[in-house]
Tab-separated table of C-alpha atoms in Angstrom:
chain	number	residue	atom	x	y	z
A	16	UNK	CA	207.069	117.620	161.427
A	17	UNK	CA	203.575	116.254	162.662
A	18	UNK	CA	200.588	117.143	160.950
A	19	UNK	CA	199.608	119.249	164.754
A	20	UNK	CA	202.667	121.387	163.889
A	21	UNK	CA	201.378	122.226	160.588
A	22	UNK	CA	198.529	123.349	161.505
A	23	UNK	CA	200.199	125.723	164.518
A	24	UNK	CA	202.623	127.084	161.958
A	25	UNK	CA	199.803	127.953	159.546
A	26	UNK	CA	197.687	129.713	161.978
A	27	UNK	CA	201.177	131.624	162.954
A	28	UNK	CA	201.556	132.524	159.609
A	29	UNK	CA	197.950	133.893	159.420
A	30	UNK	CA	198.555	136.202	162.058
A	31	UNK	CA	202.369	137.026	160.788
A	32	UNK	CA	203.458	140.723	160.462
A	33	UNK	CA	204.821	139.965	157.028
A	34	UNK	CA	202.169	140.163	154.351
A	35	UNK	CA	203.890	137.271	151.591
A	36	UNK	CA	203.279	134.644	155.062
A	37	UNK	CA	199.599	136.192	154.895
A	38	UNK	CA	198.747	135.329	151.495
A	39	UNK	CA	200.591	132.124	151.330
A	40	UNK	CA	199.128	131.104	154.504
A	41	UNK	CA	195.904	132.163	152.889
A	42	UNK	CA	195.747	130.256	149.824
A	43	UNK	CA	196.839	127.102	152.082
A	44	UNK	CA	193.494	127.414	153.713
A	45	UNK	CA	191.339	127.888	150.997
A	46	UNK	CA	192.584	124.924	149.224
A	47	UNK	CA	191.754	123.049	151.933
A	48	UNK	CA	188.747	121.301	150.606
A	49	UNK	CA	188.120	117.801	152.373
A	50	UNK	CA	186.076	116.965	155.385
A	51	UNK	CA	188.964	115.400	157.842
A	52	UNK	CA	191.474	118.496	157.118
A	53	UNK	CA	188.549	121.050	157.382
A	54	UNK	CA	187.217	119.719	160.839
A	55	UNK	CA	191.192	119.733	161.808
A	56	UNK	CA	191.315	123.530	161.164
A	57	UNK	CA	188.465	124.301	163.169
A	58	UNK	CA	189.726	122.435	165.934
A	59	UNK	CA	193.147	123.911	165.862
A	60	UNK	CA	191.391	127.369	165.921
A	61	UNK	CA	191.647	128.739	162.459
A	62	UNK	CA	188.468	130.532	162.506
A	63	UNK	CA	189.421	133.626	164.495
A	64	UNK	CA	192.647	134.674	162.610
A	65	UNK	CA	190.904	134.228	159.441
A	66	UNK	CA	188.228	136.654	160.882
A	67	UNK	CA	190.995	139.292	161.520
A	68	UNK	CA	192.398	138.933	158.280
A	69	UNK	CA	189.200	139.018	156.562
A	70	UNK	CA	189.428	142.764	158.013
A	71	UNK	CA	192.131	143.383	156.135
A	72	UNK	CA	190.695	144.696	152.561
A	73	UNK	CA	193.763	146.514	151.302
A	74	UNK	CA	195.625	142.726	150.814
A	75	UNK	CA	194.309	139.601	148.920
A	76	UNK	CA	194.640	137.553	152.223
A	77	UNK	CA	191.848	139.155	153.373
A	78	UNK	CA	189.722	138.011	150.389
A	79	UNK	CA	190.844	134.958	150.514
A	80	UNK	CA	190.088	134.709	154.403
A	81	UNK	CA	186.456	135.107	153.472
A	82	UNK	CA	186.451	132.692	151.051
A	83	UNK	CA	187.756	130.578	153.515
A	84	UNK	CA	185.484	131.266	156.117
A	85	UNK	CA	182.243	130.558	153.506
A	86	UNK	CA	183.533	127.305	152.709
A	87	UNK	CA	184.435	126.432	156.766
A	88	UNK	CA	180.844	127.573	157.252
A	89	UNK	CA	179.109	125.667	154.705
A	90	UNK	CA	180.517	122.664	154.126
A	91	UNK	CA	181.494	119.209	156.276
A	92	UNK	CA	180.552	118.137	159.906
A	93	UNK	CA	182.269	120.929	162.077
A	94	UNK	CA	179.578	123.881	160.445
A	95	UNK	CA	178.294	124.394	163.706
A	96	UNK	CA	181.356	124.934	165.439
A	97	UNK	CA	182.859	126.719	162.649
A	98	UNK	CA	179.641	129.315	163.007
A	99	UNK	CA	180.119	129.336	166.562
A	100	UNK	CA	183.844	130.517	166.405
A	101	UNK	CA	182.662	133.322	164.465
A	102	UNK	CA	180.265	134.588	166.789
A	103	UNK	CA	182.976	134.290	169.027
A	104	UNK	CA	185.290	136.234	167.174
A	105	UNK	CA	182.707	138.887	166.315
A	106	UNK	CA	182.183	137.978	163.463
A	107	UNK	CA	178.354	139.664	163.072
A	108	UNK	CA	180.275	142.790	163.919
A	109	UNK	CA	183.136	142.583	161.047
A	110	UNK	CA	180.916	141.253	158.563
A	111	UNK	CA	178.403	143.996	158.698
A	112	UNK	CA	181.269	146.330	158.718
A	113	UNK	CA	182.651	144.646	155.229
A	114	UNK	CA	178.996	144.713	154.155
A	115	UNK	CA	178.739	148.420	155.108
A	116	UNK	CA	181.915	149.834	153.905
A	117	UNK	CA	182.608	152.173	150.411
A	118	UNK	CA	183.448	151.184	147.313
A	119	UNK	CA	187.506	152.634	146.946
A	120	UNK	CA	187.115	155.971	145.648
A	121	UNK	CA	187.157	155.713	142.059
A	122	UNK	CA	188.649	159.821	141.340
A	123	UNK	CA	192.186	158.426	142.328
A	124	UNK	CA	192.361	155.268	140.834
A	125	UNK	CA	192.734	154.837	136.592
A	126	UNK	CA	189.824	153.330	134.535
A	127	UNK	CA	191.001	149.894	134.989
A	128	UNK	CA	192.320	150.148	138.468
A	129	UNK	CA	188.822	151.773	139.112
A	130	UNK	CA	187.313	148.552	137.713
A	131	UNK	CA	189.418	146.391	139.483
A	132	UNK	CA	188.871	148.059	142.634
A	133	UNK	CA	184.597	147.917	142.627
A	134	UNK	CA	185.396	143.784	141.447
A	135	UNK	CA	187.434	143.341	144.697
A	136	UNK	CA	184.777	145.867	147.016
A	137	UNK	CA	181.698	143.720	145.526
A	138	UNK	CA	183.548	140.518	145.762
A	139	UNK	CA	183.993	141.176	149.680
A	140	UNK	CA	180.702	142.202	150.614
A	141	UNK	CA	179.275	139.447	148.863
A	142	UNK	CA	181.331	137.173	151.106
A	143	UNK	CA	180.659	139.194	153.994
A	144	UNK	CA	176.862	138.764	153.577
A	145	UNK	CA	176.912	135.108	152.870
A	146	UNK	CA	178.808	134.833	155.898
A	147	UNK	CA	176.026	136.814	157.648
A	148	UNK	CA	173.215	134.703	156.331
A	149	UNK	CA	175.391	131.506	157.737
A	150	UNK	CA	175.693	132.832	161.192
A	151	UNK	CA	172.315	134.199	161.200
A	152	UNK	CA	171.277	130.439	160.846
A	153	UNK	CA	171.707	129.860	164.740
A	154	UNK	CA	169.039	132.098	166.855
A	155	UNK	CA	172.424	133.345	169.136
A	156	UNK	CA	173.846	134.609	165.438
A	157	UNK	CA	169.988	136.153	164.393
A	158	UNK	CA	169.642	137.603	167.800
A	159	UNK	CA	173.105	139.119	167.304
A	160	UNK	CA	172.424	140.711	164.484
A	161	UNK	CA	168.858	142.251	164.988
A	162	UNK	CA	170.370	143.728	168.115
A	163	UNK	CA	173.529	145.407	166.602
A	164	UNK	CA	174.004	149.026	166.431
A	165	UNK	CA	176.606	151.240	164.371
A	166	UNK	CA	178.292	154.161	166.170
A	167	UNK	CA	177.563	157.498	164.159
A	168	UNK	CA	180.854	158.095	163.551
A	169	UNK	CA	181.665	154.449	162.261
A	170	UNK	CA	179.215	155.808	158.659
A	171	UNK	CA	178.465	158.958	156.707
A	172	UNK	CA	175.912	160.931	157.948
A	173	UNK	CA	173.885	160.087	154.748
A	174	UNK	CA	172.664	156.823	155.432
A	175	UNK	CA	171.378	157.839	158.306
A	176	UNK	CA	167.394	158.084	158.396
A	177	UNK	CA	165.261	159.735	160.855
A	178	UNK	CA	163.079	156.586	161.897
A	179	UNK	CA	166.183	155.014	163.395
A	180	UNK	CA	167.847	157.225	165.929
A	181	UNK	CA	165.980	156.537	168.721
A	182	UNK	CA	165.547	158.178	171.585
A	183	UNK	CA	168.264	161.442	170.682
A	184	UNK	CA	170.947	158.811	170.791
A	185	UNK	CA	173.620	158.594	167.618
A	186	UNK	CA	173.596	154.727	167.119
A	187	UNK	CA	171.817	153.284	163.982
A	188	UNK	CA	170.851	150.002	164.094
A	189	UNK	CA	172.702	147.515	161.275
A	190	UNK	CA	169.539	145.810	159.930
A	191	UNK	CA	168.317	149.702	158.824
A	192	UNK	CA	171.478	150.142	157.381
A	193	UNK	CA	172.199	146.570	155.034
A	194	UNK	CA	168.638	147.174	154.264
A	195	UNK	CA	168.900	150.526	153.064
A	196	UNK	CA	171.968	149.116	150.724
A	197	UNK	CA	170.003	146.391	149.638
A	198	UNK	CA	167.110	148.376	147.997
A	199	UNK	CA	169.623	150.479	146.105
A	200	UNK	CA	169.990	149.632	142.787
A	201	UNK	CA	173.000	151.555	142.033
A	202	UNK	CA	175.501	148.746	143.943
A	203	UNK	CA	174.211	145.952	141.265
A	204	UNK	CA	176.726	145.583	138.354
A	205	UNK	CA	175.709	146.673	134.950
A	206	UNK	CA	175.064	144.399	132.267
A	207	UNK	CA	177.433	145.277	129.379
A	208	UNK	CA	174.963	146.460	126.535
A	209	UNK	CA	174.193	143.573	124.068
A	210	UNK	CA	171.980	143.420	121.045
A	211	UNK	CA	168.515	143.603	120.944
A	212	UNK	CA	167.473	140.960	123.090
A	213	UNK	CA	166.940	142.465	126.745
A	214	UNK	CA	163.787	141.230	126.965
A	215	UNK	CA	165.502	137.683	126.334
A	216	UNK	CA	168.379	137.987	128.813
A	217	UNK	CA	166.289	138.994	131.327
A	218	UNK	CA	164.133	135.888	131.171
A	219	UNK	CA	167.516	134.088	131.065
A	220	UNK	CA	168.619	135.419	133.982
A	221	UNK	CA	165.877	135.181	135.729
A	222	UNK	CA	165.764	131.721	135.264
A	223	UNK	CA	169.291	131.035	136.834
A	224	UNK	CA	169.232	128.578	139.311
A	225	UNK	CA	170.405	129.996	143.315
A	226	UNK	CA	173.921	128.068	143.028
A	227	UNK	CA	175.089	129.878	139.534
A	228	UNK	CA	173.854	133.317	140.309
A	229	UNK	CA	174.699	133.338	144.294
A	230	UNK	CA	178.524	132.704	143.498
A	231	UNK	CA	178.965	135.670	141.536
A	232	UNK	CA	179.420	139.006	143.058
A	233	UNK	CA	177.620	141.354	140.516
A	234	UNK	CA	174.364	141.768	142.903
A	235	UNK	CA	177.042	142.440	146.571
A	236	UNK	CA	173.947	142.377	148.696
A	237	UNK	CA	171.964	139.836	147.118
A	238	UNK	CA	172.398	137.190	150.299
A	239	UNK	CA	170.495	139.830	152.174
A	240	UNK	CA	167.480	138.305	151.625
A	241	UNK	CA	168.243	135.223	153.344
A	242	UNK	CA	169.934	137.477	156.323
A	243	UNK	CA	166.428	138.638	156.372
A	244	UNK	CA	164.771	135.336	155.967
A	245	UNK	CA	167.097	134.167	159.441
A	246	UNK	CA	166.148	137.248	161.611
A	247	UNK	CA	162.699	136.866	160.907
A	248	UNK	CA	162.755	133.329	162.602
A	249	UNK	CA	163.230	135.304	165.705
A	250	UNK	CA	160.358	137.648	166.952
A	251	UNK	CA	162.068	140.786	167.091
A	252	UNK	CA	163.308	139.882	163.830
A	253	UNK	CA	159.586	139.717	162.927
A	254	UNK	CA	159.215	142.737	164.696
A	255	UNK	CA	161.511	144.859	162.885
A	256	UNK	CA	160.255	143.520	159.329
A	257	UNK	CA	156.505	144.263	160.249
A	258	UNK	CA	156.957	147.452	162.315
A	259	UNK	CA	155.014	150.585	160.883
A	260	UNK	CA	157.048	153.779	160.692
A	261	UNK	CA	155.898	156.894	158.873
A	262	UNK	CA	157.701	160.340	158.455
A	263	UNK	CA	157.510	162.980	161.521
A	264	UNK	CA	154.104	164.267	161.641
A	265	UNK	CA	153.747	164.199	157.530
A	266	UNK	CA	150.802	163.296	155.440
A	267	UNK	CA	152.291	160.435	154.365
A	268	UNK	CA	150.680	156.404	154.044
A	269	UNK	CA	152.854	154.755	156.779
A	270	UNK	CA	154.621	151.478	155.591
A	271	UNK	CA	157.095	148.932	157.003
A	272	UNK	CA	160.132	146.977	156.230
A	273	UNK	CA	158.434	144.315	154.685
A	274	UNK	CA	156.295	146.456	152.204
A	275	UNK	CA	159.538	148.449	151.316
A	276	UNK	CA	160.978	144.873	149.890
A	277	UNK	CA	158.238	142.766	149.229
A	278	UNK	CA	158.410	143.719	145.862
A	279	UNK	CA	161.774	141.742	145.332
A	280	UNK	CA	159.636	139.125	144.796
A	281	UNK	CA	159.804	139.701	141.141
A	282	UNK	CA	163.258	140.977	140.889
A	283	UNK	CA	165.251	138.747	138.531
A	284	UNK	CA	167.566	137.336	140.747
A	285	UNK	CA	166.486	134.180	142.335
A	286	UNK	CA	168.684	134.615	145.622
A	287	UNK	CA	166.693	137.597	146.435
A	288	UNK	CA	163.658	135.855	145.208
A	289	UNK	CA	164.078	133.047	147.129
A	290	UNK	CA	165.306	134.771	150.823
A	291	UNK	CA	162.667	137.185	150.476
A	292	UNK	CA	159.845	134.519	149.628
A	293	UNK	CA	161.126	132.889	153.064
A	294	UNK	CA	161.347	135.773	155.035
A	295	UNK	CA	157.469	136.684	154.244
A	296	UNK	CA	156.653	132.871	155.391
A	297	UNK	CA	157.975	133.477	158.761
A	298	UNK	CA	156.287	136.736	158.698
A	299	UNK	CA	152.717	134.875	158.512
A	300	UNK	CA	153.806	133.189	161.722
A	301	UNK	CA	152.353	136.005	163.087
A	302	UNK	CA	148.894	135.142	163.213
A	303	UNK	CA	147.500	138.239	164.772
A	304	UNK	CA	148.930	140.054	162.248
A	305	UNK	CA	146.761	137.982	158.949
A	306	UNK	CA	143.994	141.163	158.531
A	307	UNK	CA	147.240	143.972	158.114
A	308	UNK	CA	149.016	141.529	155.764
A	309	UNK	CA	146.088	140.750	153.689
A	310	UNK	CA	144.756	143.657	153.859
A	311	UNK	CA	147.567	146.841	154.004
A	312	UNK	CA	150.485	145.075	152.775
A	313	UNK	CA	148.729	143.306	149.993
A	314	UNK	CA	150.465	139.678	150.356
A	315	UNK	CA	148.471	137.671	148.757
A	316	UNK	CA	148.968	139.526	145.197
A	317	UNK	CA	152.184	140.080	145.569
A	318	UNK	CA	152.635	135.726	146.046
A	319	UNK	CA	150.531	135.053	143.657
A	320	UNK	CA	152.411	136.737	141.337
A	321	UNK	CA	155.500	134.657	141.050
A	322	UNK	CA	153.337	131.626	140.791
A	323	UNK	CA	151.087	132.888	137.895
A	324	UNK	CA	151.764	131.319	134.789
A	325	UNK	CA	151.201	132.019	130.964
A	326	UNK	CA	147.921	129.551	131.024
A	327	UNK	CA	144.611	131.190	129.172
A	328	UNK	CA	141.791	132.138	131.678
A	329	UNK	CA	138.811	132.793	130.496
A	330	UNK	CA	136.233	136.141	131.279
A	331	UNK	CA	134.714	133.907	134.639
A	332	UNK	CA	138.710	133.607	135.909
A	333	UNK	CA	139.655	136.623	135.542
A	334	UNK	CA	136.890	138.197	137.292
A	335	UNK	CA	138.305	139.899	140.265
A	336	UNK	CA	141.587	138.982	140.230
A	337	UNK	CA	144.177	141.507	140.009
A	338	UNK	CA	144.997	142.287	136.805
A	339	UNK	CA	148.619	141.778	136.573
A	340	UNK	CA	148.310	138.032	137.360
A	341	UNK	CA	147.042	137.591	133.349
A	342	UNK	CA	147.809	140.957	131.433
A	343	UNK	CA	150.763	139.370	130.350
A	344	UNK	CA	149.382	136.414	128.785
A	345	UNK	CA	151.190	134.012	127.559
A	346	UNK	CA	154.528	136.266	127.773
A	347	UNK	CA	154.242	135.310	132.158
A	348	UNK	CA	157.070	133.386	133.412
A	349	UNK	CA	156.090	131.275	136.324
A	350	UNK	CA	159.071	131.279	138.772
A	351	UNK	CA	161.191	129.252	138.443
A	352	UNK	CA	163.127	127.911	141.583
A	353	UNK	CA	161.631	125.268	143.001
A	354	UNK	CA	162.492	126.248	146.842
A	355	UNK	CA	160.470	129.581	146.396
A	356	UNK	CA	157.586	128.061	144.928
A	357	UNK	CA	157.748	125.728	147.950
A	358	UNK	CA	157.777	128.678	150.789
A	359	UNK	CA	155.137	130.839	148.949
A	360	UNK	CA	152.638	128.181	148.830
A	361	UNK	CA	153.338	127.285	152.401
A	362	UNK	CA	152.987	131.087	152.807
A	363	UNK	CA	149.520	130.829	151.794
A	364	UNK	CA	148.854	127.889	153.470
A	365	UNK	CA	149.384	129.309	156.915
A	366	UNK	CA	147.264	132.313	156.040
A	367	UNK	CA	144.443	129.982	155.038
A	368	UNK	CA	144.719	128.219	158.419
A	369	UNK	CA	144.448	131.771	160.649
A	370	UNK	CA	140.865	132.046	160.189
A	371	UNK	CA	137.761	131.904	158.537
A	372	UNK	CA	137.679	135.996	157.512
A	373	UNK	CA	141.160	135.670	156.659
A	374	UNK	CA	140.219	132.893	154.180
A	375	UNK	CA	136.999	134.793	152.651
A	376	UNK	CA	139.765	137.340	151.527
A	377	UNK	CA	141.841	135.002	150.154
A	378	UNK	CA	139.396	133.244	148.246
A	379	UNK	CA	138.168	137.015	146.494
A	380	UNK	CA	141.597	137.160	145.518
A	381	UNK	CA	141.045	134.269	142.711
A	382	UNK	CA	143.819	132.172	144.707
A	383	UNK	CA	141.960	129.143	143.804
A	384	UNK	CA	142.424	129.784	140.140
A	385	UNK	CA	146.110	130.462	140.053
A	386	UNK	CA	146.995	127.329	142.342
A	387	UNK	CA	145.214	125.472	140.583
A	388	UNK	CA	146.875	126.183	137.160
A	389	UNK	CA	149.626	126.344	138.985
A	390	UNK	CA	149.148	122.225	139.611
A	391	UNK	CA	148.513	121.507	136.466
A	392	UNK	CA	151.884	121.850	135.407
A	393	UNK	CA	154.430	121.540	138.847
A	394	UNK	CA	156.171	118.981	139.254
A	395	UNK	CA	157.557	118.592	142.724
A	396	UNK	CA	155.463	116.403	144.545
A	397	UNK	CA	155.758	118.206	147.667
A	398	UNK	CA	154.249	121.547	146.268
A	399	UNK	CA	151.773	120.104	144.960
A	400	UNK	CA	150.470	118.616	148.352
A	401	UNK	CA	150.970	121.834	149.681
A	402	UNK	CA	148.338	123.109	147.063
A	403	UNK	CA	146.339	120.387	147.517
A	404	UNK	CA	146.105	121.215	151.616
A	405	UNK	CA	145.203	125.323	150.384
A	406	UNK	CA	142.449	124.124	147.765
A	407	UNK	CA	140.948	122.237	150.924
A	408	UNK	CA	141.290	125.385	152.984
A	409	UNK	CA	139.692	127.322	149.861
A	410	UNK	CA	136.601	125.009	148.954
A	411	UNK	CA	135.362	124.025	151.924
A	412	UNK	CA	132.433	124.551	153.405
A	413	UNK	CA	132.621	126.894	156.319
A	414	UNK	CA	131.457	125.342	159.462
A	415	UNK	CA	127.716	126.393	160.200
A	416	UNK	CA	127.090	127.326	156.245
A	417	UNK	CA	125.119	125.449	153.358
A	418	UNK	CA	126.779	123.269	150.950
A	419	UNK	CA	128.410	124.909	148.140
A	420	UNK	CA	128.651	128.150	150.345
A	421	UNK	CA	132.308	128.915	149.893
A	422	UNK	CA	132.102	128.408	145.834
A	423	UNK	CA	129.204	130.551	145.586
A	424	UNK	CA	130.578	133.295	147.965
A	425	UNK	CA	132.933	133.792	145.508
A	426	UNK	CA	130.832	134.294	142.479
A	427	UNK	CA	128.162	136.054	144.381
A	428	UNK	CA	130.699	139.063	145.476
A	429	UNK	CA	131.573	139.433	141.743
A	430	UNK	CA	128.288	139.062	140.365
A	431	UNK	CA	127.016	141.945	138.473
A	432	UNK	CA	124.056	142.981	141.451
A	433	UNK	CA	127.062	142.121	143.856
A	434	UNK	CA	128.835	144.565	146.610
A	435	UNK	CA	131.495	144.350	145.031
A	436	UNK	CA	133.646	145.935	141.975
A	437	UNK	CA	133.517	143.473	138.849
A	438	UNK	CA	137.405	144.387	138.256
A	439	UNK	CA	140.239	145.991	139.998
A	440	UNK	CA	142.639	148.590	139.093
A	441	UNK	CA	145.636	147.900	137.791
A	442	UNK	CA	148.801	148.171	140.656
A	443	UNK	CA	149.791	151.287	139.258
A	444	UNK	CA	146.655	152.747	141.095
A	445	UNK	CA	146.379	150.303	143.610
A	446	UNK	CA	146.317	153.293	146.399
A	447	UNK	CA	143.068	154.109	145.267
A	448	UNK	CA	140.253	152.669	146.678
A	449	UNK	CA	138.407	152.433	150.031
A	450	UNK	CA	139.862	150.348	152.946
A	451	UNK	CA	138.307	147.319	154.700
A	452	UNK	CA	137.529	147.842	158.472
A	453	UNK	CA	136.520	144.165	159.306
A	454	UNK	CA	138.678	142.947	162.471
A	455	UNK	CA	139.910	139.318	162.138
A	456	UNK	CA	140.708	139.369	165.671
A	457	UNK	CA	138.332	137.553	167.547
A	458	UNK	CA	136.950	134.859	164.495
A	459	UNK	CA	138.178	131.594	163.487
């Protein structure tokens, strides 16, 4: 038998009606692991039975299938093509569906077939997502995605929300709904109780590296972060993250997408960290919109917070800047991955380069100060010329101003005869306060 009739008969058996072919046709592919053999199944057209079978959650085929399809899509020369079969195949549509389905429902199942069961349900969507994030690379994939809708009849009627049926019509977008799942905490695994060192294995954890934590399925939804980080390469991606919505006619602050996750910035997985650190990059693409990110959605504090460190400041340092950049002393953990680090100083960098307003802000914030401890102690060469290129954005001169201007802008605002408060409230009361009308629109 030639090696083309092996690979016929094992995409036959994929597709067979007999479940034991399935599986054993399955686990054929997935230990399928060098470059020649992998490009050969994409050629022969594995990709689009796998994507069926990866429907199929009642079987271990289908698990396997996704596996399949992670490592096809990740790994050797034919990733493009192997991405581009799944598009083909639907794949956006089948892996949101994974991503979106119920965990088995636990009331029929024993205690350890109930266990079993969530295992193989977060297992899934965890490949389901990943597989997202891999299409999502390609602008046809991101485009795709932002664009996708979910009948009402394909979910339960409670995770619907009113901001997203538009229009009278019963379709919620996809985004809305992996979203929603992503910001609930309840999906996330919980850690068996141990002695009394939380405090410790939260640090620990924390300082996992991407690979060892993005492999296990305890967070399910934790690759939708860099899902999010892909669409928001794409302007309506952008659009959706940074679009304000508020509650029918009620008293309440409006907010967007991006303020509703920012905050996974300090949650203590570093896949989440690091997609969402990306995805508020792109988001400062958006020149025009540097006043309402500085300004409503706080950005600058909530990036400066992963890159605070446990360094001593003294009373001059701390003067003005928020609060919960040195309250914890030397108990802060600077974060850790090095790729985050990377796109939140580059975050900051483009906001330094939108204008001069923009940068007056930034500099009140006591960004200065944290990059620069911040330097003292990285040791990627690369971030640290990205900090260098923000400290000349920072203490410069603006054009048209004396020598010295920018450094004693600083200290003059926080000076006790200045305009401004000495120190800031803590977060927990960081609704409080008057608003800044200043329009960055029309100034360098």
């Amino acid at each position: 038998m030639s090696g083309e009739d092996v690979y016929e008969d094992l995409i036959q058996f994929l597709q067979s009606d007999r479940a034991d072919l399935r599986l054993a046709a399955s686990q054929a592919v997935l230990g399928v692991t060098d470059r020649d053999s992998m490009e050969a199944l994409i050629k022969h057209g594995v990709v689009q039975p796998l994507c069926k079978l990866a429907s199929r959650s009642n079987e271990a085929a289908g698990s396997n299938a996704l596996a399949s399809l992670v490592y096809l899509s990740s790994h050797g020369t034919s990733i493009n093509q192997c991405i581009e079969d799944m598009l083909d195949s639907g794949g956006v549509s089948r892996m949101a569906e994974i991503a979106l389905s119920n965990p088995t429902d636990q009331s029929t199942l024993s205690v350890k077939g109930s266990i079993v069961a969530m295992e193989i349900w977060r297992k899934r969507v965890n490949y389901a997502l990943a597989l997202l994030a891999n299409m999502t690379r390609t602008e046809r994939g991101a485009i795709e995605l932002c664009g996708r809708s979910m009948p009402d009849q394909a979910l339960p009627t409670s995770q619907a929300s009113d901001e997203i049926l538009k229009n009278g019509e019963n379709v919620k977008p996809t985004m809305e709904l992996l979203l929603s799942r992503f910001l609930q905490k309840s999906y996330i695994k919980e850690k068996e109780p141990q002695n009394e060192e939380k405090d410790d294995d939260e640090t620990e954890d924390k300082n996992k590296s991407v690979d060892d934590i993005s492999i296990k399925p305890d967070d399910p939804y934790q690759h939708f972060s860099a899902v999010l980080m892909n669409a928001s390469q794409i302007e309506k991606g952008r659009k959706f993250l940074m679009r304000i919505s508020s509650s029918d006619g009620k008293k309440v602050k409006s907010s967007s997408v991006l303020q509703r996750m920012i905050s996974e910035l300090r949650s203590t997985n570093p896949v989440r960290r690091r997609g969402i650190a990306g995805t508020v990059k792109n988001c400062c693409f958006e020149k025009d919109s540097s006043w309402w990110l500085i300004n409503e959605v706080n950005i600058i504090q909530n990036m400066l917070y992963p890159l605070a460190g446990p360094e001593e400041l003294d009373v001059d340092e701390k003067r003005g800047m928020d609060p919960d950049l040195w309250l914890e002393g030397p108990d802060k953990v600077r974060e850790s991955d090095q790729v985050t680090r990377l796109l939140l100083v580059e975050a900051i960098l483009m906001l330094c380069a939108t204008g001069r307003k923009p940068r007056e802000s930034i500099r009140l914030q006591k960004t200065y100060i944290i990059l620069k401890m911040m330097d003292m102690v990285e040791e990627s060469e690369e971030i640290s010329e990205r900090i260098n290129e923000c400290v000349q954005f920072l203490r410069r001169d603006e054009e048209g101003t004396a020598e010295g201007s920018s450094d004693n802008f600083v200290e003059d605002a926080y000076a006790s005869n200045g305009k401004y408060l000495a120190l800031p409230a803590p977060s927990a009361a960081h609704q409080i306060g008057a608003q800044s009308n200043d329009d960055y629109d029309d100034v360098d």
